[in-house]
């Protein structure tokens, strides 16, 4: 594969404290108030170079601290800039991520005069249009909605100095690359560009070759799916018994905040209903849910009102919830990169987390390929005979859920008797 021209900086960072980074006192104050003491590796490697104005390619997972790695240099650069013009643009694949980055911006920049604005689809354009006129210096946007505004002449990028492409590989997956290119071609050529991506497929390498100049490469392997903080396991189960196994898992110790991935919107909705019927409070987010619903669901998950959040891949991009104890693949992802993205939601900021996959017979080959992609061996437990197939056509009310005393205990191989369907 053709890597972009770059200089590498893979040395172990010697910076151990935020105070050692070349940042303004008011930014250090914001950082301290967020409780950050030590920069994460990507922050230690990115911030000094980015503050010097270098282009950056950050090959880093979500959860590595990449958001502050690009926001702090932006804020530092703009410390003396007057309000009223747009100096920086961050492009993100989803509205959730845009809102999250805007949220970080508010916190990190709370002792500066700089203002951020999230611009995303699914909500009215008028308010955004008004605020785009002089209401913010840093825009965090999803490509489609931003292009709408640009086409209507509602946004002036003539003063733009910094561009960030966040989760570039996700933008590619979601088909946004043509929009991203259109936007990039309309921005001032002289600017600093930072690109962050968990994986580096050829299209992203081409994009960086086209739009970045002598980028400084920061490659963070340590936050891969094989990170020490994540324990991976898998259960081989009949497709028709996945919900039973899931419920049993949810009854175990430590399952306080669990993100469950389903393959489709329909399956996510159905699963949330099944959990509800079993008195497990679950919120659901996917692409068909309104923005208000998504915000409410995420909020409920964040504050613990729902212990379980059922999500599809696209809706889950950029979810940043502290302390997710476990990510469960109710349906398996099709490829290794999606697996990495999903499990990257747990064990964030160097904490511990679990990743559990429910693998049906039909998914077993895909799962083997994911394992090969990750280069790790994942412990599997065979529950095929412990949970014999049910008849999918039987109405849920006619099914018997495993006896309540079994909840909270580990799933065992012991064949379960007495199920009636
Ligand atoms: P990100 O990869 O930017 O989505 O960040 C993942 C999580 O790590 C967020 O919850 C951040 O608040 C947290 N975080 C980022 N930087 C630090 C740091 N230096 N120290 C502790 N937590 C951090």
Coordinates of C-alpha atoms and ligand atoms in Angstrom, one line a residue:
X1 CA 0.0 0.0 0.0
X2 CA 1.2 3.5 -0.9
X3 CA 1.7 5.5 2.3
X4 CA 1.5 9.3 2.0
X5 CA 4.8 11.3 2.2
X6 CA 5.3 12.0 5.8
X7 CA 7.7 12.3 8.6
X8 CA 7.3 9.8 11.4
X9 CA 7.4 10.4 15.0
X10 CA 7.0 7.1 16.8
X11 CA 9.3 7.8 19.7
X12 CA 7.8 7.4 23.2
X13 CA 6.6 10.8 24.3
X14 CA 8.6 12.3 27.1
X15 CA 5.8 14.7 28.0
X16 CA 4.1 13.5 31.1
X17 CA 2.1 16.5 32.2
X18 CA -0.1 19.0 30.4
X19 CA 1.9 21.8 31.9
X20 CA 4.8 20.7 29.7
X21 CA 2.8 21.3 26.5
X22 CA 3.1 24.6 24.7
X23 CA -0.3 25.8 25.7
X24 CA -1.7 29.1 27.0
X25 CA -2.5 29.3 30.7
X26 CA -6.2 29.7 30.1
X27 CA -6.2 26.4 28.1
X28 CA -4.2 24.6 30.8
X29 CA -6.9 25.8 33.2
X30 CA -9.7 24.4 31.1
X31 CA -7.8 21.1 30.8
X32 CA -7.3 21.0 34.6
X33 CA -10.9 21.6 35.2
X34 CA -11.8 18.6 33.0
X35 CA -9.6 16.5 35.3
X36 CA -6.9 15.8 32.7
X37 CA -3.5 15.7 34.3
X38 CA -1.5 13.6 31.9
X39 CA -1.8 14.0 28.1
X40 CA -2.7 10.7 26.4
X41 CA 0.0 9.4 24.0
X42 CA -1.7 10.9 21.0
X43 CA -2.0 14.3 22.7
X44 CA 1.6 14.2 23.7
X45 CA 2.7 13.4 20.2
X46 CA 0.3 15.6 18.3
X47 CA 0.0 18.8 20.2
X48 CA 3.6 20.1 20.0
X49 CA 3.7 19.6 16.2
X50 CA 0.2 20.9 15.6
X51 CA 0.9 24.0 17.6
X52 CA 3.8 24.7 15.3
X53 CA 1.3 24.6 12.4
X54 CA 2.2 21.2 11.0
X55 CA -0.3 19.1 9.0
X56 CA -1.1 16.0 11.0
X57 CA -2.2 12.5 10.1
X58 CA -3.4 10.8 13.3
X59 CA -4.0 7.1 12.9
X60 CA -5.9 6.8 16.2
X61 CA -9.0 5.1 17.6
X62 CA -11.8 6.9 19.2
X63 CA -11.1 6.8 22.9
X64 CA -7.5 7.7 22.5
X65 CA -8.0 11.4 23.4
X66 CA -7.7 12.5 19.8
X67 CA -10.4 15.2 20.2
X68 CA -8.4 17.3 22.6
X69 CA -5.3 16.5 20.5
X70 CA -6.7 18.6 17.7
X71 CA -8.9 21.1 19.6
X72 CA -6.2 22.3 21.9
X73 CA -3.8 23.4 19.1
X74 CA -6.8 25.1 17.3
X75 CA -7.6 27.0 20.4
X76 CA -4.0 27.9 21.0
X77 CA -3.6 29.2 17.5
X78 CA -6.7 31.3 17.7
X79 CA -6.1 32.8 21.2
X80 CA -5.4 36.3 19.8
X81 CA -7.9 36.2 16.9
X82 CA -10.9 38.5 17.1
X83 CA -14.4 37.1 17.2
X84 CA -16.7 37.1 14.3
X85 CA -15.0 35.1 11.6
X86 CA -14.7 31.4 11.0
X87 CA -11.1 30.3 11.5
X88 CA -11.4 26.5 12.0
X89 CA -13.6 23.8 10.6
X90 CA -13.9 20.2 12.0
X91 CA -15.7 17.7 9.7
X92 CA -17.2 14.7 11.4
X93 CA -19.2 11.8 10.0
X94 CA -22.2 12.1 12.4
X95 CA -24.2 14.6 14.2
X96 CA -23.5 12.8 17.5
X97 CA -19.8 13.2 17.0
X98 CA -20.3 16.9 15.9
X99 CA -22.2 17.6 19.1
X100 CA -19.6 15.8 21.2
X101 CA -16.7 17.7 19.7
X102 CA -18.7 21.0 20.2
X103 CA -19.2 19.9 23.8
X104 CA -15.4 19.3 24.3
X105 CA -14.7 22.7 22.6
X106 CA -17.0 24.5 25.1
X107 CA -15.2 22.8 28.0
X108 CA -11.6 23.1 26.8
X109 CA -12.1 26.6 25.6
X110 CA -14.2 27.9 28.5
X111 CA -11.6 30.4 29.6
X112 CA -11.1 31.8 26.1
X113 CA -13.3 34.1 24.0
X114 CA -13.7 31.5 21.2
X115 CA -17.0 30.0 20.3
X116 CA -17.8 26.7 18.7
X117 CA -20.9 25.8 16.6
X118 CA -22.1 22.3 15.6
X119 CA -23.8 22.2 12.2
X120 CA -25.6 19.0 11.3
X121 CA -28.7 17.7 9.5
X122 CA -32.0 16.7 10.9
X123 CA -32.8 20.1 12.5
X124 CA -33.9 23.4 11.1
X125 CA -31.4 25.4 8.9
X126 CA -32.4 28.9 9.9
X127 CA -31.0 29.0 13.4
X128 CA -27.7 27.5 12.1
X129 CA -27.6 29.9 9.2
X130 CA -27.9 32.9 11.6
X131 CA -25.2 31.6 13.9
X132 CA -22.9 30.9 11.0
X133 CA -22.9 34.6 10.4
X134 CA -20.5 35.8 13.0
X135 CA -21.7 33.6 15.8
X136 CA -18.8 31.2 16.0
X137 CA -15.1 31.0 15.2
X138 CA -14.9 27.2 15.1
X139 CA -17.4 25.2 13.2
X140 CA -18.0 21.4 13.8
X141 CA -20.0 20.1 10.9
X142 CA -21.3 17.0 9.1
X143 CA -20.5 17.2 5.4
X144 CA -24.0 17.1 3.9
X145 CA -25.5 19.9 6.0
X146 CA -22.4 22.0 5.7
X147 CA -22.6 21.7 1.9
X148 CA -26.2 22.8 1.9
X149 CA -25.2 26.0 3.8
X150 CA -22.3 26.5 1.5
X151 CA -24.4 26.2 -1.6
X152 CA -26.8 28.8 -0.2
X153 CA -23.8 31.1 0.4
X154 CA -24.5 31.1 4.2
X155 CA -21.0 30.4 5.2
X156 CA -17.8 32.4 4.7
X157 CA -14.6 30.4 4.9
X158 CA -12.3 33.1 3.6
X159 CA -10.6 33.4 7.0
X160 CA -10.3 29.7 7.5
X161 CA -6.9 28.6 8.8
X162 CA -7.4 25.1 10.1
X163 CA -9.3 22.1 8.9
X164 CA -9.8 18.8 10.7
X165 CA -11.2 15.6 9.2
X166 CA -12.3 13.5 12.1
X167 CA -12.9 9.8 11.7
X168 CA -12.1 10.1 8.1
X169 CA -12.5 6.3 7.5
X170 CA -16.1 6.6 8.8
X171 CA -16.8 9.4 6.4
X172 CA -15.6 7.1 3.7
X173 CA -17.8 4.2 4.9
X174 CA -20.8 6.4 5.0
X175 CA -20.3 7.7 1.5
X176 CA -19.4 11.2 2.4
X177 CA -16.0 11.4 0.6
X178 CA -17.4 13.1 -2.5
X179 CA -19.0 15.8 -0.3
X180 CA -15.8 16.2 1.7
X181 CA -13.8 16.7 -1.5
X182 CA -16.3 19.3 -2.7
X183 CA -16.0 21.2 0.6
X184 CA -12.2 20.9 0.6
X185 CA -11.9 22.3 -2.9
X186 CA -13.8 25.5 -1.8
X187 CA -11.6 26.2 1.3
X188 CA -8.5 28.4 1.2
X189 CA -5.5 26.5 0.0
X190 CA -3.1 27.9 2.6
X191 CA -4.2 26.3 5.8
X192 CA -3.3 23.7 8.4
X193 CA -5.0 20.3 7.9
X194 CA -5.3 17.5 10.4
X195 CA -6.7 14.1 9.5
X196 CA -7.7 11.5 12.1
X197 CA -8.7 8.0 11.1
X198 CA -8.8 4.7 13.0
X199 CA -7.8 2.8 9.9
X200 CA -6.0 3.9 6.8
X201 CA -7.7 2.4 3.7
X202 CA -6.3 3.4 0.3
X203 CA -8.9 6.1 -0.3
X204 CA -8.0 7.9 2.9
X205 CA -4.3 7.7 2.0
X206 CA -5.1 9.2 -1.4
X207 CA -7.1 12.0 0.2
X208 CA -4.3 12.8 2.6
X209 CA -1.8 12.8 -0.3
X210 CA -4.0 15.2 -2.2
X211 CA -4.9 17.6 0.6
X212 CA -2.1 17.5 3.2
X213 CA 1.4 18.9 3.0
X214 CA 4.4 17.0 4.5
X215 CA 2.1 15.7 7.3
X216 CA 3.5 14.7 10.7
X217 CA 2.4 11.1 11.2
X218 CA 1.2 10.0 14.6
X219 CA 0.3 6.3 14.6
X220 CA -1.2 5.0 17.8
X221 CA -1.2 1.2 17.7
X222 CA -1.8 0.9 21.4
X223 CA -5.5 1.9 21.2
X224 CA -6.4 -0.9 18.8
X225 CA -9.0 -3.5 19.6
X226 CA -6.2 -5.5 21.1
X227 CA -5.6 -2.9 23.8
X228 CA -4.8 -4.3 27.1
X229 CA -7.8 -2.7 28.7
X230 CA -10.4 -4.8 26.7
X231 CA -11.2 -8.4 27.4
X232 CA -12.7 -10.1 24.4
X233 CA -15.0 -13.1 24.5
X234 CA -17.5 -14.8 22.2
X235 CA -20.4 -17.1 22.7
X236 CA -21.5 -19.5 20.0
X237 CA -25.3 -19.4 20.1
X238 CA -28.3 -20.3 17.9
X239 CA -29.5 -17.1 16.1
X240 CA -33.0 -17.6 17.7
X241 CA -31.5 -17.7 21.2
X242 CA -29.4 -14.6 21.1
X243 CA -31.9 -12.5 23.1
X244 CA -32.0 -15.2 25.9
X245 CA -28.2 -15.2 26.1
X246 CA -28.1 -11.5 26.0
X247 CA -30.5 -11.2 28.9
X248 CA -28.5 -13.6 30.9
X249 CA -25.3 -11.7 30.2
X250 CA -27.0 -8.4 31.2
X251 CA -27.8 -10.0 34.6
X252 CA -24.2 -10.5 35.4
X253 CA -22.1 -8.5 37.8
X254 CA -20.6 -5.3 36.4
X255 CA -23.0 -4.9 33.5
X256 CA -23.9 -1.4 34.5
X257 CA -23.6 0.4 31.2
X258 CA -23.8 -1.8 28.2
X259 CA -23.8 -0.8 24.5
X260 CA -25.4 -3.5 22.3
X261 CA -24.9 -3.5 18.6
X262 CA -27.6 -4.8 16.2
X263 CA -27.2 -5.1 12.4
X264 CA -30.2 -3.2 11.3
X265 CA -32.6 -0.5 12.5
X266 CA -35.4 -3.1 12.5
X267 CA -33.4 -5.6 14.6
X268 CA -32.4 -2.8 17.0
X269 CA -36.0 -1.8 17.5
X270 CA -37.1 -5.4 18.0
X271 CA -34.4 -6.1 20.5
X272 CA -35.2 -3.0 22.5
X273 CA -38.8 -4.2 22.6
X274 CA -37.8 -7.7 23.7
X275 CA -35.6 -6.3 26.5
X276 CA -38.4 -4.0 27.6
X277 CA -40.7 -7.0 27.9
X278 CA -38.1 -8.6 30.2
X279 CA -38.0 -5.5 32.3
X280 CA -34.6 -4.4 31.1
X281 CA -34.6 -0.7 30.5
X282 CA -33.0 -0.1 27.2
X283 CA -32.8 2.9 24.9
X284 CA -32.3 2.6 21.2
X285 CA -30.7 4.8 18.6
X286 CA -30.5 4.4 14.8
X287 CA -30.7 6.4 11.7
X288 CA -34.5 6.6 11.6
X289 CA -34.8 8.1 15.0
X290 CA -35.3 11.9 15.3
X291 CA -32.4 14.0 16.6
X292 CA -34.5 14.8 19.7
X293 CA -34.9 11.1 20.3
X294 CA -31.2 10.3 19.9
X295 CA -30.2 13.1 22.3
X296 CA -32.7 11.9 24.8
X297 CA -31.6 8.2 24.5
X298 CA -27.9 9.1 24.8
X299 CA -28.7 11.4 27.8
X300 CA -30.7 8.6 29.5
X301 CA -27.8 6.2 28.9
X302 CA -25.2 8.7 30.1
X303 CA -27.0 9.4 33.3
X304 CA -27.8 5.7 34.0
X305 CA -31.6 5.9 33.5
X306 CA -31.1 3.2 30.8
X307 CA -28.4 0.7 31.6
X308 CA -28.5 -0.6 28.1
X309 CA -28.3 1.2 24.8
X310 CA -29.1 -0.7 21.6
X311 CA -27.5 0.9 18.5
X312 CA -26.7 0.4 14.9
X313 CA -23.2 1.1 13.6
X314 CA -23.9 4.3 11.9
X315 CA -25.9 5.8 14.8
X316 CA -23.2 4.8 17.3
X317 CA -20.4 6.6 15.6
X318 CA -18.7 8.9 18.0
X319 CA -20.8 7.9 21.0
X320 CA -18.7 9.1 23.9
X321 CA -20.1 7.8 27.2
X322 CA -17.8 7.6 30.2
X323 CA -17.6 4.2 31.8
X324 CA -19.2 1.9 29.3
X325 CA -18.5 -1.4 31.0
X326 CA -19.3 -3.7 28.1
X327 CA -19.9 -3.7 24.3
X328 CA -22.0 -6.6 23.1
X329 CA -22.2 -7.6 19.5
X330 CA -25.7 -9.0 19.4
X331 CA -25.1 -9.2 15.7
X332 CA -21.6 -9.5 14.4
X333 CA -20.0 -6.8 12.4
X334 CA -19.0 -7.7 8.8
X335 CA -15.4 -6.8 9.1
X336 CA -12.5 -6.2 11.5
X337 CA -12.5 -2.4 11.3
X338 CA -16.1 -2.2 12.4
X339 CA -15.4 -4.5 15.3
X340 CA -12.5 -2.2 16.3
X341 CA -14.8 0.8 16.2
X342 CA -17.5 -0.9 18.2
X343 CA -15.3 -2.2 21.0
X344 CA -13.4 1.1 21.1
X345 CA -16.5 2.5 22.9
X346 CA -15.4 0.6 26.1
X347 CA -12.1 0.9 28.0
X348 CA -11.9 4.5 26.9
X349 CA -9.1 6.7 28.3
X350 CA -7.1 3.7 29.5
X351 CA -9.9 2.1 31.6
X352 CA -11.0 -1.6 31.6
X353 CA -13.8 -2.9 29.5
X354 CA -15.4 -6.0 28.0
X355 CA -16.3 -6.9 24.4
X356 CA -18.6 -9.8 24.0
X357 CA -19.8 -11.2 20.7
X358 CA -22.8 -13.5 20.2
X359 CA -21.9 -15.6 17.2
X360 CA -24.4 -17.7 15.4
X361 CA -23.5 -20.6 13.1
X362 CA -24.1 -18.3 10.1
X363 CA -21.7 -15.7 11.5
X364 CA -18.9 -18.1 12.5
X365 CA -16.9 -17.6 9.3
X366 CA -17.1 -13.9 9.5
X367 CA -16.0 -14.0 13.1
X368 CA -13.0 -16.1 12.2
X369 CA -12.0 -13.4 9.7
X370 CA -12.4 -10.7 12.3
X371 CA -10.1 -12.6 14.6
X372 CA -7.5 -12.9 11.9
X373 CA -7.8 -9.2 11.1
X374 CA -7.2 -8.4 14.8
X375 CA -4.5 -10.9 15.1
X376 CA -5.8 -12.1 18.4
X377 CA -7.4 -15.3 19.6
X378 CA -10.8 -14.7 21.2
X379 CA -12.0 -17.1 23.9
X380 CA -15.2 -18.8 22.7
X381 CA -17.8 -20.6 24.7
X382 CA -20.2 -23.0 22.9
X383 CA -23.8 -22.4 24.0
X384 CA -25.4 -24.2 21.1
X385 CA -26.6 -27.1 23.0
X386 CA -27.2 -25.2 26.3
X387 CA -29.6 -23.0 24.4
X388 CA -31.3 -25.2 21.8
X389 CA -33.0 -23.5 18.9
X390 CA -36.3 -21.9 19.5
X391 CA -39.1 -21.5 16.9
X392 CA -38.9 -18.0 15.7
X393 CA -42.5 -18.1 14.7
X394 CA -43.8 -18.5 18.2
X395 CA -45.1 -15.3 19.8
X396 CA -42.7 -13.9 22.4
X397 CA -45.4 -14.1 25.1
X398 CA -45.5 -17.8 24.7
X399 CA -41.8 -18.2 25.4
X400 CA -40.4 -18.9 28.8
X401 CA -37.4 -16.9 29.9
X402 CA -34.7 -18.8 31.9
X403 CA -35.6 -18.8 35.6
X404 CA -34.9 -15.5 37.3
X405 CA -32.4 -17.1 39.8
X406 CA -30.1 -17.9 36.9
X407 CA -29.6 -14.2 36.2
X408 CA -26.5 -12.7 37.7
X409 CA -24.6 -16.0 37.2
X410 CA -22.2 -16.8 34.4
X411 CA -23.6 -18.5 31.4
X412 CA -22.7 -22.1 31.7
X413 CA -22.6 -25.2 29.4
X414 CA -25.2 -26.9 31.6
X415 CA -28.1 -27.9 29.2
X416 CA -31.2 -26.1 30.2
X417 CA -34.3 -28.2 30.5
X418 CA -37.9 -27.3 30.8
X419 CA -38.1 -24.5 28.3
X420 CA -41.5 -24.3 26.7
X421 CA -42.0 -22.4 23.5
Ligands
LIG1 P1 -11.7 10.9 22.5 O1 -10.8 9.9 21.9 O2 -11.2 12.3 22.1 O3 -13.1 10.7 22.1 O4 -11.6 10.9 24.1 C1 -12.0 9.8 24.8 C2 -12.3 10.1 26.3 O5 -11.0 10.3 26.9 C3 -13.1 11.3 26.6 O6 -14.1 10.9 27.5 C4 -12.2 12.3 27.1 O7 -12.8 13.2 28.0 C5 -11.1 11.5 27.8 N1 -9.8 12.1 27.8 C6 -9.2 12.7 26.7 N2 -8.0 13.2 27.1 C7 -7.8 12.8 28.3 C8 -6.7 13.0 29.3 N3 -5.6 13.6 28.9 N4 -6.8 12.5 30.5 C9 -8.0 11.8 30.9 N5 -9.0 11.6 30.0 C10 -8.9 12.1 28.8

